[in-house]
GROMACS .gro file of C-alpha atoms in nm:
model
  430
    1MET     CA    1  -4.974  -1.956  -0.109
    2LEU     CA    2  -4.978  -2.008  -0.484
    3ALA     CA    3  -4.847  -2.322  -0.645
    4LYS     CA    4  -4.534  -2.273  -0.851
    5SER     CA    5  -4.459  -2.436  -1.183
    6ILE     CA    6  -4.156  -2.500  -1.402
    7PHE     CA    7  -4.197  -2.467  -1.777
    8THR     CA    8  -3.928  -2.564  -2.023
    9THR     CA    9  -3.904  -2.573  -2.398
   10ALA     CA   10  -3.604  -2.745  -2.554
   11LEU     CA   11  -3.449  -2.575  -2.856
   12LEU     CA   12  -3.175  -2.756  -3.046
   13SER     CA   13  -2.862  -2.557  -3.117
   14LEU     CA   14  -2.556  -2.656  -3.320
   15SER     CA   15  -2.321  -2.398  -3.173
   16ALA     CA   16  -2.120  -2.429  -2.855
   17VAL     CA   17  -2.179  -2.168  -2.587
   18ALA     CA   18  -1.939  -2.016  -2.338
   19SER     CA   19  -1.952  -2.151  -1.985
   20ALA     CA   20  -2.102  -1.932  -1.718
   21GLY     CA   21  -1.847  -1.816  -1.463
   22GLU     CA   22  -1.846  -1.849  -1.086
   23VAL     CA   23  -1.785  -1.617  -0.793
   24ALA     CA   24  -1.536  -1.732  -0.529
   25LEU     CA   25  -1.510  -1.570  -0.185
   26TYR     CA   26  -1.240  -1.616   0.072
   27TRP     CA   27  -1.386  -1.628   0.422
   28GLY     CA   28  -1.241  -1.650   0.771
   29GLN     CA   29  -1.014  -1.351   0.830
   30ALA     CA   30  -1.275  -1.078   0.892
   31GLY     CA   31  -1.119  -0.845   0.637
   32GLY     CA   32  -1.401  -0.596   0.686
   33GLY     CA   33  -1.336  -0.568   1.059
   34SER     CA   34  -1.595  -0.827   1.153
   35GLN     CA   35  -1.756  -1.118   0.975
   36GLU     CA   36  -2.080  -1.310   0.965
   37SER     CA   37  -2.094  -1.687   0.973
   38LEU     CA   38  -1.997  -1.890   0.669
   39GLY     CA   39  -2.356  -2.010   0.641
   40THR     CA   40  -2.487  -1.653   0.633
   41TYR     CA   41  -2.271  -1.563   0.335
   42CYS     CA   42  -2.367  -1.883   0.153
   43SER     CA   43  -2.735  -1.808   0.199
   44LYS     CA   44  -2.699  -1.471   0.026
   45GLY     CA   45  -2.684  -1.665  -0.299
   46ASP     CA   46  -2.421  -1.458  -0.482
   47ALA     CA   47  -2.111  -1.678  -0.457
   48ASP     CA   48  -2.050  -2.032  -0.578
   49ILE     CA   49  -1.721  -2.120  -0.406
   50PHE     CA   50  -1.616  -2.041  -0.048
   51ILE     CA   51  -1.255  -2.076   0.058
   52LEU     CA   52  -1.194  -2.114   0.432
   53SER     CA   53  -0.888  -1.913   0.531
   54PHE     CA   54  -0.663  -2.028   0.676
   55MET     CA   55  -0.469  -2.328   0.787
   56ASN     CA   56  -0.182  -2.092   0.853
   57THR     CA   57   0.048  -2.329   1.040
   58PHE     CA   58   0.155  -2.665   0.906
   59SER     CA   59   0.448  -2.892   0.840
   60GLY     CA   60   0.485  -3.263   0.803
   61SER     CA   61   0.388  -3.325   1.165
   62SER     CA   62   0.161  -3.040   1.278
   63MET     CA   63  -0.107  -2.797   1.168
   64GLY     CA   64  -0.302  -2.501   1.305
   65LEU     CA   65  -0.616  -2.315   1.196
   66ASN     CA   66  -0.705  -1.946   1.222
   67PHE     CA   67  -1.054  -1.817   1.140
   68ALA     CA   68  -1.037  -1.492   1.339
   69ASN     CA   69  -1.349  -1.460   1.554
   70ALA     CA   70  -1.536  -1.746   1.385
   71CYS     CA   71  -1.385  -2.023   1.596
   72ASN     CA   72  -1.173  -2.077   1.903
   73THR     CA   73  -0.925  -2.291   1.719
   74ALA     CA   74  -0.727  -2.358   2.036
   75SER     CA   75  -0.998  -2.608   2.129
   76GLY     CA   76  -0.937  -2.799   1.808
   77LYS     CA   77  -1.308  -2.793   1.729
   78CYS     CA   78  -1.500  -2.561   1.495
   79GLU     CA   79  -1.842  -2.722   1.509
   80GLN     CA   80  -2.035  -2.423   1.375
   81ILE     CA   81  -1.809  -2.401   1.073
   82GLY     CA   82  -1.865  -2.773   1.018
   83ASN     CA   83  -2.241  -2.726   1.029
   84ASP     CA   84  -2.213  -2.431   0.793
   85ILE     CA   85  -2.002  -2.630   0.546
   86LYS     CA   86  -2.280  -2.885   0.518
   87ALA     CA   87  -2.546  -2.614   0.490
   88CYS     CA   88  -2.351  -2.443   0.211
   89GLN     CA   89  -2.309  -2.769   0.022
   90LYS     CA   90  -2.683  -2.830   0.042
   91LEU     CA   91  -2.723  -2.498  -0.137
   92GLY     CA   92  -2.496  -2.622  -0.415
   93LYS     CA   93  -2.185  -2.431  -0.298
   94LYS     CA   94  -1.831  -2.567  -0.300
   95VAL     CA   95  -1.623  -2.518   0.015
   96PHE     CA   96  -1.242  -2.542   0.010
   97LEU     CA   97  -0.992  -2.522   0.294
   98SER     CA   98  -0.704  -2.286   0.216
   99LEU     CA   99  -0.348  -2.355   0.328
  100GLY     CA  100  -0.106  -2.068   0.381
  101GLY     CA  101  -0.188  -1.699   0.380
  102ALA     CA  102   0.026  -1.390   0.403
  103ALA     CA  103   0.102  -1.451   0.771
  104GLY     CA  104   0.189  -1.785   0.923
  105THR     CA  105   0.453  -2.049   0.967
  106TYR     CA  106   0.427  -2.326   0.714
  107GLY     CA  107   0.615  -2.534   0.462
  108PHE     CA  108   0.783  -2.865   0.389
  109SER     CA  109   1.142  -2.979   0.382
  110SER     CA  110   1.088  -3.240   0.109
  111ASP     CA  111   0.835  -3.392  -0.128
  112ALA     CA  112   0.817  -3.701   0.092
  113GLU     CA  113   0.714  -3.490   0.392
  114ALA     CA  114   0.446  -3.319   0.184
  115GLU     CA  115   0.311  -3.648   0.053
  116GLY     CA  116   0.277  -3.773   0.409
  117PHE     CA  117   0.084  -3.460   0.500
  118ALA     CA  118  -0.165  -3.532   0.221
  119GLY     CA  119  -0.295  -3.824   0.423
  120THR     CA  120  -0.333  -3.601   0.728
  121LEU     CA  121  -0.538  -3.350   0.529
  122TRP     CA  122  -0.757  -3.617   0.374
  123ASN     CA  123  -0.831  -3.789   0.703
  124THR     CA  124  -0.883  -3.467   0.899
  125PHE     CA  125  -1.091  -3.260   0.653
  126GLY     CA  126  -1.164  -3.482   0.354
  127ALA     CA  127  -1.342  -3.814   0.306
  128GLY     CA  128  -1.065  -4.020   0.466
  129THR     CA  129  -1.152  -4.258   0.747
  130GLY     CA  130  -0.825  -4.239   0.938
  131LYS     CA  131  -0.969  -4.016   1.213
  132SER     CA  132  -1.284  -4.030   1.418
  133VAL     CA  133  -1.542  -3.752   1.397
  134SER     CA  134  -1.434  -3.626   1.740
  135GLU     CA  135  -1.080  -3.578   1.610
  136ARG     CA  136  -1.189  -3.369   1.312
  137PRO     CA  137  -1.216  -2.989   1.362
  138PHE     CA  138  -1.526  -2.971   1.137
  139GLY     CA  139  -1.680  -3.293   1.267
  140ASP     CA  140  -1.832  -3.504   0.992
  141ALA     CA  141  -1.828  -3.220   0.738
  142ILE     CA  142  -1.614  -3.291   0.431
  143VAL     CA  143  -1.461  -3.005   0.235
  144ASP     CA  144  -1.481  -3.009  -0.143
  145GLY     CA  145  -1.112  -2.944  -0.191
  146PHE     CA  146  -0.793  -2.774  -0.080
  147ASP     CA  147  -0.657  -2.437  -0.183
  148PHE     CA  148  -0.290  -2.333  -0.182
  149ASP     CA  149  -0.251  -1.966  -0.094
  150ILE     CA  150   0.123  -1.999  -0.038
  151GLU     CA  151   0.297  -1.664  -0.006
  152ASN     CA  152   0.633  -1.730   0.161
  153GLN     CA  153   0.823  -1.815  -0.159
  154ARG     CA  154   0.902  -2.167  -0.040
  155GLU     CA  155   0.779  -2.398  -0.317
  156THR     CA  156   0.905  -2.733  -0.190
  157GLY     CA  157   0.648  -3.010  -0.171
  158TYR     CA  158   0.328  -2.852  -0.296
  159ALA     CA  159   0.321  -3.023  -0.635
  160ALA     CA  160   0.384  -3.355  -0.461
  161LEU     CA  161   0.113  -3.279  -0.202
  162ALA     CA  162  -0.145  -3.194  -0.469
  163THR     CA  163  -0.060  -3.503  -0.672
  164LYS     CA  164  -0.092  -3.726  -0.367
  165LEU     CA  165  -0.427  -3.568  -0.279
  166ARG     CA  166  -0.543  -3.655  -0.631
  167GLU     CA  167  -0.470  -4.018  -0.553
  168TYR     CA  168  -0.695  -4.000  -0.249
  169TYR     CA  169  -0.960  -3.817  -0.449
  170GLY     CA  170  -0.975  -4.093  -0.705
  171ALA     CA  171  -0.993  -4.386  -0.464
  172GLY     CA  172  -1.339  -4.504  -0.566
  173ALA     CA  173  -1.517  -4.181  -0.469
  174SER     CA  174  -1.821  -4.076  -0.670
  175THR     CA  175  -1.790  -3.717  -0.547
  176LYS     CA  176  -1.556  -3.477  -0.728
  177TYR     CA  177  -1.294  -3.299  -0.518
  178PHE     CA  178  -1.081  -3.006  -0.623
  179ILE     CA  179  -0.736  -2.847  -0.603
  180SER     CA  180  -0.695  -2.470  -0.629
  181ALA     CA  181  -0.412  -2.220  -0.595
  182ALA     CA  182  -0.395  -1.844  -0.537
  183PRO     CA  183  -0.086  -1.714  -0.719
  184GLN     CA  184   0.018  -1.351  -0.742
  185CYS     CA  185  -0.042  -1.216  -1.091
  186VAL     CA  186   0.332  -1.157  -1.143
  187TRP     CA  187   0.461  -1.437  -1.363
  188PRO     CA  188   0.595  -1.679  -1.263
  189ASP     CA  189   0.464  -1.692  -0.908
  190LYS     CA  190   0.748  -1.756  -0.664
  191SER     CA  191   0.540  -1.957  -0.418
  192VAL     CA  192   0.309  -2.180  -0.624
  193GLY     CA  193   0.473  -2.159  -0.965
  194ASP     CA  194   0.614  -2.509  -0.930
  195LEU     CA  195   0.273  -2.641  -0.823
  196LEU     CA  196   0.102  -2.483  -1.124
  197ALA     CA  197   0.367  -2.616  -1.361
  198LYS     CA  198   0.364  -2.976  -1.237
  199ALA     CA  199   0.029  -3.060  -1.076
  200TYR     CA  200  -0.329  -3.096  -1.202
  201VAL     CA  201  -0.500  -2.785  -1.061
  202ASP     CA  202  -0.869  -2.710  -1.113
  203TYR     CA  203  -0.878  -2.339  -1.022
  204ALA     CA  204  -0.624  -2.057  -1.015
  205PHE     CA  205  -0.749  -1.761  -0.811
  206VAL     CA  206  -0.496  -1.513  -0.947
  207GLN     CA  207  -0.437  -1.212  -0.722
  208PHE     CA  208  -0.458  -0.909  -0.949
  209TYR     CA  209  -0.402  -0.672  -0.657
  210ASN     CA  210  -0.108  -0.551  -0.449
  211ASN     CA  211   0.088  -0.612  -0.766
  212PRO     CA  212   0.199  -0.413  -1.074
  213CYS     CA  213  -0.014  -0.639  -1.298
  214ALA     CA  214  -0.347  -0.528  -1.149
  215VAL     CA  215  -0.649  -0.454  -1.368
  216SER     CA  216  -0.589  -0.079  -1.346
  217ALA     CA  217  -0.213  -0.115  -1.406
  218THR     CA  218  -0.024  -0.340  -1.651
  219PHE     CA  219  -0.298  -0.603  -1.663
  220ASN     CA  220  -0.145  -0.933  -1.771
  221TRP     CA  221  -0.451  -1.153  -1.825
  222ASP     CA  222  -0.302  -1.284  -2.151
  223THR     CA  223  -0.004  -1.424  -1.959
  224TRP     CA  224  -0.233  -1.638  -1.749
  225ALA     CA  225  -0.455  -1.734  -2.042
  226ASN     CA  226  -0.146  -1.854  -2.228
  227TYR     CA  227  -0.031  -2.050  -1.922
  228ALA     CA  228  -0.367  -2.229  -1.914
  229LYS     CA  229  -0.326  -2.350  -2.271
  230ASN     CA  230  -0.014  -2.545  -2.169
  231ALA     CA  231  -0.102  -2.629  -1.807
  232PRO     CA  232  -0.112  -2.991  -1.684
  233ASN     CA  233  -0.490  -2.940  -1.670
  234LYS     CA  234  -0.587  -2.780  -2.001
  235ASN     CA  235  -0.930  -2.706  -1.855
  236ILE     CA  236  -0.800  -2.514  -1.554
  237LYS     CA  237  -1.023  -2.220  -1.465
  238ILE     CA  238  -0.843  -1.886  -1.425
  239PHE     CA  239  -1.016  -1.639  -1.194
  240LEU     CA  240  -0.987  -1.263  -1.187
  241GLY     CA  241  -0.887  -1.214  -0.822
  242LEU     CA  242  -0.979  -0.875  -0.674
  243PRO     CA  243  -1.007  -0.706  -0.334
  244GLY     CA  244  -1.359  -0.678  -0.202
  245SER     CA  245  -1.311  -0.315  -0.094
  246THR     CA  246  -1.052  -0.041  -0.079
  247ALA     CA  247  -0.965  -0.158   0.273
  248ALA     CA  248  -0.904  -0.517   0.165
  249ALA     CA  249  -0.579  -0.446  -0.022
  250THR     CA  250  -0.314  -0.177  -0.047
  251THR     CA  251  -0.371  -0.141  -0.422
  252GLY     CA  252  -0.585  -0.301  -0.686
  253PHE     CA  253  -0.945  -0.224  -0.593
  254VAL     CA  254  -1.143  -0.124  -0.901
  255ASP     CA  255  -1.507  -0.026  -0.954
  256LEU     CA  256  -1.773  -0.229  -1.130
  257ASP     CA  257  -1.739  -0.045  -1.461
  258THR     CA  258  -1.365  -0.119  -1.474
  259ILE     CA  259  -1.426  -0.485  -1.396
  260THR     CA  260  -1.699  -0.507  -1.659
  261ASN     CA  261  -1.468  -0.350  -1.918
  262ALA     CA  262  -1.196  -0.601  -1.829
  263VAL     CA  263  -1.431  -0.899  -1.856
  264ASN     CA  264  -1.579  -0.776  -2.184
  265GLY     CA  265  -1.242  -0.659  -2.319
  266PRO     CA  266  -0.907  -0.836  -2.264
  267ILE     CA  267  -1.064  -1.133  -2.087
  268ALA     CA  268  -1.332  -1.182  -2.354
  269ALA     CA  269  -1.060  -1.176  -2.618
  270ASN     CA  270  -0.882  -1.468  -2.451
  271ASN     CA  271  -1.146  -1.635  -2.237
  272ALA     CA  272  -1.127  -2.009  -2.304
  273ASN     CA  273  -1.021  -2.073  -1.944
  274PHE     CA  274  -1.198  -1.785  -1.772
  275GLY     CA  275  -1.350  -1.920  -1.450
  276GLY     CA  276  -1.502  -1.612  -1.292
  277ILE     CA  277  -1.414  -1.360  -1.022
  278MET     CA  278  -1.254  -1.418  -0.682
  279LEU     CA  279  -1.284  -1.165  -0.400
  280TRP     CA  280  -1.074  -1.116  -0.090
  281ASP     CA  281  -1.275  -1.138   0.121
  282ALA     CA  282  -1.644  -1.195   0.201
  283SER     CA  283  -1.640  -0.969   0.504
  284SER     CA  284  -1.478  -0.670   0.335
  285ALA     CA  285  -1.695  -0.697   0.024
  286TYR     CA  286  -2.031  -0.725   0.200
  287THR     CA  287  -1.943  -0.471   0.469
  288ALA     CA  288  -1.836  -0.203   0.222
  289ASN     CA  289  -2.100  -0.254  -0.045
  290PRO     CA  290  -2.329  -0.560  -0.049
  291ALA     CA  291  -2.462  -0.470  -0.394
  292PHE     CA  292  -2.108  -0.493  -0.535
  293VAL     CA  293  -2.097  -0.869  -0.481
  294SER     CA  294  -2.442  -0.917  -0.626
  295LYS     CA  295  -2.359  -0.718  -0.939
  296LEU     CA  296  -2.036  -0.911  -0.990
  297ALA     CA  297  -2.235  -1.232  -0.961
  298GLN     CA  298  -2.471  -1.111  -1.231
  299LEU     CA  299  -2.174  -1.024  -1.451
  300VAL     CA  300  -2.000  -1.362  -1.430
  301HIS     CA  301  -2.314  -1.574  -1.420
  302SER     CA  302  -2.396  -1.430  -1.764
  303ALA     CA  303  -2.766  -1.391  -1.692
  304GLY     CA  304  -2.776  -1.317  -1.321
  305SER     CA  305  -2.853  -1.538  -1.026
  306SER     CA  306  -3.107  -1.353  -0.815
  307PRO     CA  307  -3.345  -1.608  -0.662
  308ALA     CA  308  -3.710  -1.587  -0.749
  309THR     CA  309  -3.915  -1.472  -0.452
  310GLY     CA  310  -4.272  -1.429  -0.343
  311SER     CA  311  -4.537  -1.612  -0.541
  312SER     CA  312  -4.366  -1.593  -0.880
  313PRO     CA  313  -4.364  -1.907  -1.092
  314ALA     CA  314  -4.039  -2.014  -1.252
  315THR     CA  315  -4.018  -2.063  -1.626
  316GLY     CA  316  -3.725  -2.174  -1.834
  317GLN     CA  317  -3.579  -2.243  -2.174
  318GLN     CA  318  -3.291  -2.470  -2.268
  319SER     CA  319  -3.076  -2.549  -2.568
  320GLU     CA  320  -2.885  -2.873  -2.592
  321VAL     CA  321  -2.665  -3.071  -2.828
  322HIS     CA  322  -2.519  -3.411  -2.738
  323ASN     CA  323  -2.251  -3.429  -3.004
  324GLY     CA  324  -1.967  -3.298  -2.789
  325GLN     CA  325  -2.091  -2.940  -2.797
  326SER     CA  326  -2.278  -2.776  -2.512
  327THR     CA  327  -2.598  -2.740  -2.319
  328GLU     CA  328  -2.722  -2.402  -2.205
  329ALA     CA  329  -3.031  -2.330  -1.998
  330THR     CA  330  -3.191  -2.052  -1.804
  331ILE     CA  331  -3.468  -2.054  -1.544
  332TYR     CA  332  -3.672  -1.736  -1.523
  333SER     CA  333  -3.910  -1.591  -1.267
  334ALA     CA  334  -4.224  -1.431  -1.404
  335ALA     CA  335  -4.472  -1.194  -1.242
  336PRO     CA  336  -4.765  -1.391  -1.098
  337SER     CA  337  -5.097  -1.356  -1.274
  338PRO     CA  338  -5.387  -1.584  -1.365
  339THR     CA  339  -5.256  -1.597  -1.722
  340ASP     CA  340  -4.896  -1.697  -1.657
  341ILE     CA  341  -4.934  -1.929  -1.359
  342GLY     CA  342  -4.985  -2.269  -1.512
  343THR     CA  343  -4.915  -2.145  -1.863
  344PRO     CA  344  -4.608  -2.273  -2.052
  345TYR     CA  345  -4.345  -2.023  -2.156
  346ASN     CA  346  -4.421  -1.895  -2.504
  347PRO     CA  347  -4.120  -1.747  -2.691
  348GLU     CA  348  -4.360  -1.577  -2.934
  349SER     CA  349  -4.539  -1.392  -2.654
  350PRO     CA  350  -4.313  -1.384  -2.348
  351VAL     CA  351  -4.423  -1.246  -2.014
  352PRO     CA  352  -4.196  -1.000  -1.829
  353ILE     CA  353  -3.922  -1.218  -1.685
  354SER     CA  354  -3.592  -1.189  -1.501
  355PRO     CA  355  -3.339  -1.475  -1.488
  356PHE     CA  356  -3.231  -1.625  -1.159
  357ALA     CA  357  -3.019  -1.918  -1.273
  358THR     CA  358  -2.816  -1.994  -1.583
  359SER     CA  359  -2.589  -2.294  -1.621
  360THR     CA  360  -2.385  -2.444  -1.902
  361SER     CA  361  -2.247  -2.797  -1.922
  362SER     CA  362  -2.041  -2.964  -2.190
  363TYR     CA  363  -2.080  -3.316  -2.326
  364PRO     CA  364  -1.894  -3.534  -2.268
  365SER     CA  365  -1.589  -3.367  -2.113
  366GLU     CA  366  -1.730  -3.238  -1.786
  367PRO     CA  367  -1.774  -3.474  -1.489
  368VAL     CA  368  -2.118  -3.619  -1.436
  369TYR     CA  369  -2.308  -3.486  -1.137
  370SER     CA  370  -2.309  -3.738  -0.857
  371GLY     CA  371  -2.676  -3.715  -0.774
  372ALA     CA  372  -2.867  -3.568  -0.483
  373GLN     CA  373  -2.644  -3.699  -0.207
  374HIS     CA  374  -2.543  -3.349  -0.093
  375TYR     CA  375  -2.901  -3.241  -0.037
  376THR     CA  376  -3.163  -3.293   0.230
  377THR     CA  377  -3.525  -3.188   0.226
  378PRO     CA  378  -3.679  -2.963   0.123
  379VAL     CA  379  -3.542  -3.045  -0.221
  380THR     CA  380  -3.723  -3.052  -0.551
  381GLU     CA  381  -3.570  -3.219  -0.855
  382TYR     CA  382  -3.704  -3.209  -1.208
  383PHE     CA  383  -3.601  -3.404  -1.511
  384LEU     CA  384  -3.636  -3.283  -1.866
  385PRO     CA  385  -3.770  -3.547  -2.108
  386GLU     CA  386  -3.511  -3.699  -2.340
  387PRO     CA  387  -3.537  -3.571  -2.605
  388ALA     CA  388  -3.702  -3.261  -2.460
  389VAL     CA  389  -3.875  -3.118  -2.765
  390VAL     CA  390  -4.212  -3.018  -2.619
  391PRO     CA  391  -4.305  -2.792  -2.326
  392PHE     CA  392  -4.371  -2.964  -1.998
  393THR     CA  393  -4.506  -2.841  -1.666
  394GLN     CA  394  -4.406  -2.942  -1.316
  395SER     CA  395  -4.546  -2.806  -0.991
  396ILE     CA  396  -4.312  -2.687  -0.714
  397PRO     CA  397  -4.439  -2.762  -0.361
  398ALA     CA  398  -4.509  -2.451  -0.159
  399ASP     CA  399  -4.235  -2.511   0.098
  400PRO     CA  400  -4.084  -2.198   0.258
  401THR     CA  401  -3.766  -2.255   0.060
  402THR     CA  402  -3.703  -2.512  -0.210
  403LEU     CA  403  -3.364  -2.607  -0.349
  404LEU     CA  404  -3.442  -2.658  -0.714
  405THR     CA  405  -3.234  -2.881  -0.938
  406VAL     CA  406  -3.331  -2.943  -1.301
  407TYR     CA  407  -3.159  -3.217  -1.498
  408THR     CA  408  -3.129  -3.269  -1.873
  409SER     CA  409  -3.220  -3.633  -1.841
  410THR     CA  410  -3.465  -3.866  -1.669
  411ALA     CA  411  -3.470  -3.974  -1.307
  412ASP     CA  412  -3.361  -4.325  -1.402
  413ASP     CA  413  -3.040  -4.185  -1.547
  414LEU     CA  414  -2.909  -4.064  -1.211
  415SER     CA  415  -2.810  -4.416  -1.117
  416THR     CA  416  -2.631  -4.469  -1.448
  417GLY     CA  417  -2.444  -4.138  -1.444
  418GLU     CA  418  -2.633  -3.990  -1.738
  419ALA     CA  419  -2.822  -3.708  -1.566
  420THR     CA  420  -2.656  -3.368  -1.590
  421PRO     CA  421  -2.793  -3.066  -1.403
  422TRP     CA  422  -2.842  -2.740  -1.589
  423ALA     CA  423  -2.963  -2.525  -1.300
  424THR     CA  424  -2.961  -2.536  -0.922
  425ASN     CA  425  -3.089  -2.254  -0.708
  426SER     CA  426  -3.288  -2.172  -0.399
  427ILE     CA  427  -3.626  -2.017  -0.458
  428ASN     CA  428  -3.865  -1.874  -0.201
  429THR     CA  429  -4.217  -2.006  -0.244
  430ASP     CA  430  -4.391  -1.816   0.033
   0.00000   0.00000   0.00000
């Protein structure tokens, strides 16, 4: 085994940069005919957000889960999914639980009933302490948020439910939790329109399929971009929601070239709130064409996200400004040789490199990362000197797999909330 090293050179920049997007995958309904475990899809490294689908039965007093062949939900326990949630989070992935779906019996009769159900959700799947581990379907696993894929055109209660969840989220927790919704692209959505108009929502996974406003039809991205400008959360991320294969939807599947043209065309022209691409679902996408997901990830991650493998060292370059603008950074993997292993990255004479992680963070508007509490060994964390104006070298232990996190500040700043990560990825150091 060869030792691996991180090399970074800080370059000051006075211009803000666009945020890298994310890939979100719905998982749980075996849209491709069968499905692998949640943990298997997380380990592929392409997606950033996984949405467990679905809690397809709920009211003020009851709830039911359906994850196809992934869990016998009649037992009330989905231990493997719980283990996978924690494994995904250790890889830096977010995991949401989705309520609703196209088929199911769900809804509320009043806002008061929905607000009461918020406590049930928080105690059963979130960080609430109102239920013992044995009473929780995912055991001690805690989801990162809740998604509203409501499709029965009954809007009562969801804005109140989301607002009440926000109260639980903010009750002294250092971890950030999220609210998302999955509206149809037709405006206004008849099921979550009220939620989007009244509640603070972090992500909108807009379904641009099975609708006349699909990418290949009368694409209405501008409608959603304009909504975002006046939404309760002005920083809401709008996702381009697509089917993962031709079998995943009746209409709306488009090829990579069409998606690329949309991202670089109408979306680029109005992209302040562009969050990335959502696919329905993991099973259909990976079964039909695994490379499709990987290429979409490269598109929305701006510089790709393929993990470095073998005995390649990782090198990187970052730009940062702390005056309310942005920080951008990229980690690269370089071909191993006696000349580049242990040699700082030289922009005047670069070695052949391919990026595996790019991240952008904004000062001071984005939430501060809560530290390494989601991770267990093997984990390697590096801290860029403040100010980082000279190259520095750091060795990566030759563990079989290392979860790498690089921060733009010093180790001491984690405890004070000053450290902000600019890249997290798994790299193989065999």
